[in-house]
Tab-separated table of C-alpha atoms in Angstrom:
chain	number	residue	atom	x	y	z
P	1	MET	CA	103.885	26.417	235.137
P	2	SER	CA	100.419	24.934	234.941
P	3	ALA	CA	100.070	22.061	232.529
P	4	LEU	CA	97.422	21.961	229.833
P	5	LYS	CA	95.409	18.838	229.109
P	6	HIS	CA	96.524	19.187	225.452
P	7	PRO	CA	98.980	21.557	223.766
P	8	GLN	CA	97.253	24.509	222.084
P	9	ILE	CA	97.638	26.774	219.062
P	10	LEU	CA	96.045	30.147	218.363
P	11	LEU	CA	93.707	30.530	215.388
P	12	ALA	CA	92.072	33.592	213.881
P	13	SER	CA	90.486	34.802	210.667
P	14	ASP	CA	92.230	37.365	208.484
P	15	LEU	CA	90.165	40.540	208.537
P	16	ALA	CA	91.024	41.319	204.902
P	17	ASP	CA	90.122	38.018	203.209
P	18	GLY	CA	88.611	35.741	205.875
P	19	GLU	CA	91.354	33.117	205.499
P	20	VAL	CA	92.141	31.075	208.602
P	21	LEU	CA	95.399	32.076	210.263
P	22	PHE	CA	97.630	30.401	212.829
P	23	LEU	CA	100.006	32.280	215.097
P	24	GLY	CA	103.543	31.220	214.231
P	25	PRO	CA	106.898	32.063	215.800
P	26	GLU	CA	107.149	35.341	213.862
P	27	GLY	CA	103.520	36.296	213.234
P	28	TRP	CA	100.442	34.978	211.461
P	29	GLU	CA	100.808	31.956	209.192
P	30	ARG	CA	98.390	30.371	206.740
P	31	ASP	CA	99.889	26.911	207.287
P	32	HIS	CA	98.980	25.173	210.554
P	33	ARG	CA	102.217	23.183	210.409
P	34	ARG	CA	104.144	26.342	211.318
P	35	ALA	CA	101.908	27.268	214.266
P	36	ARG	CA	103.468	28.124	217.593
P	37	VAL	CA	102.438	25.527	220.187
P	38	ALA	CA	101.673	26.415	223.807
P	39	GLN	CA	102.634	23.642	226.210
P	40	ASP	CA	101.379	25.262	229.425
P	41	LYS	CA	98.760	27.749	230.623
P	42	GLU	CA	101.241	30.628	230.763
P	43	GLU	CA	102.261	30.172	227.117
P	44	ALA	CA	98.606	29.813	226.119
P	45	GLY	CA	97.779	33.021	227.986
P	46	ALA	CA	100.548	34.861	226.138
P	47	LEU	CA	99.240	33.618	222.782
P	48	GLU	CA	95.723	34.670	223.693
P	49	ALA	CA	96.890	38.134	224.837
P	50	PHE	CA	98.707	38.619	221.519
P	51	GLY	CA	95.547	37.575	219.667
P	52	LYS	CA	93.408	40.064	221.596
P	53	ALA	CA	95.883	42.835	220.742
P	54	GLU	CA	95.664	41.852	217.064
P	55	VAL	CA	91.852	42.039	217.230
P	56	ALA	CA	92.107	45.501	218.822
P	57	ALA	CA	94.446	46.548	215.969
P	58	ASN	CA	91.859	45.334	213.410
P	59	ARG	CA	94.172	42.742	211.845
P	60	VAL	CA	92.188	39.593	212.698
P	61	VAL	CA	88.857	38.443	214.131
P	62	ASP	CA	87.546	35.307	215.852
P	63	VAL	CA	90.712	34.580	217.849
P	64	TYR	CA	90.709	31.401	219.932
P	65	LEU	CA	92.926	28.630	221.249
P	66	ALA	CA	92.517	25.090	219.939
P	67	ASP	CA	93.735	21.787	221.337
P	68	VAL	CA	96.260	19.940	219.197
P	69	GLU	CA	98.313	16.809	219.176
P	70	VAL	CA	101.974	17.271	218.260
P	71	GLY	CA	103.367	14.492	216.094
P	72	ALA	CA	106.880	13.066	216.167
P	73	ASP	CA	107.701	15.479	213.328
P	74	GLY	CA	106.704	18.436	215.530
P	75	VAL	CA	103.620	19.269	213.448
P	76	PRO	CA	100.521	20.241	215.450
P	77	THR	CA	97.311	18.518	214.339
P	78	PRO	CA	93.968	19.825	215.633
P	79	LEU	CA	91.953	17.438	217.777
P	80	HIS	CA	88.495	18.877	217.140
P	81	TYR	CA	86.367	18.668	214.018
P	82	ARG	CA	85.978	22.438	213.515
P	83	GLU	CA	89.724	23.038	213.315
P	84	LYS	CA	90.294	19.918	211.217
P	85	MET	CA	87.881	21.373	208.664
P	86	ARG	CA	89.369	24.875	208.865
P	87	ILE	CA	92.867	23.659	207.914
P	88	LYS	CA	91.437	22.041	204.768
P	89	GLY	CA	89.929	25.250	203.396
P	90	PRO	CA	86.469	25.973	201.928
P	91	SER	CA	84.345	22.854	201.498
P	92	VAL	CA	81.930	24.177	198.878
P	93	ARG	CA	84.356	24.977	196.069
P	94	LEU	CA	87.262	22.604	195.757
P	95	ASP	CA	88.742	24.800	193.022
P	96	LEU	CA	89.379	27.570	195.581
P	97	GLY	CA	91.468	27.893	198.710
P	98	LYS	CA	94.065	25.573	200.163
P	99	GLN	CA	92.797	22.432	198.474
P	100	ALA	CA	93.177	24.030	195.023
P	101	GLN	CA	96.698	25.211	195.869
P	102	GLY	CA	97.641	21.695	197.003
P	103	ALA	CA	96.436	20.202	193.714
P	104	ALA	CA	98.570	22.574	191.619
């Protein structure tokens, strides 16, 4: 097993509605807290291979791995700005997306 500098999760965009998705233990999730975390290069490679197959099946687009930090509670938190913004939802209309659902 080859270690990663940081654990990683797999992100994609839903082909039907453009919503950001995270690969979870049983398929695509809309909540990053349920994302499957790769701890080594082999696990990351398996996640990436699954993502490429999903792209080929026209389920998702823009598949990539992102570095995360895993908290004591087991929740992965993205380390980079792009993914931090993607988990928050659209930034132009606060009445839409994840931020609107969280306010309800």
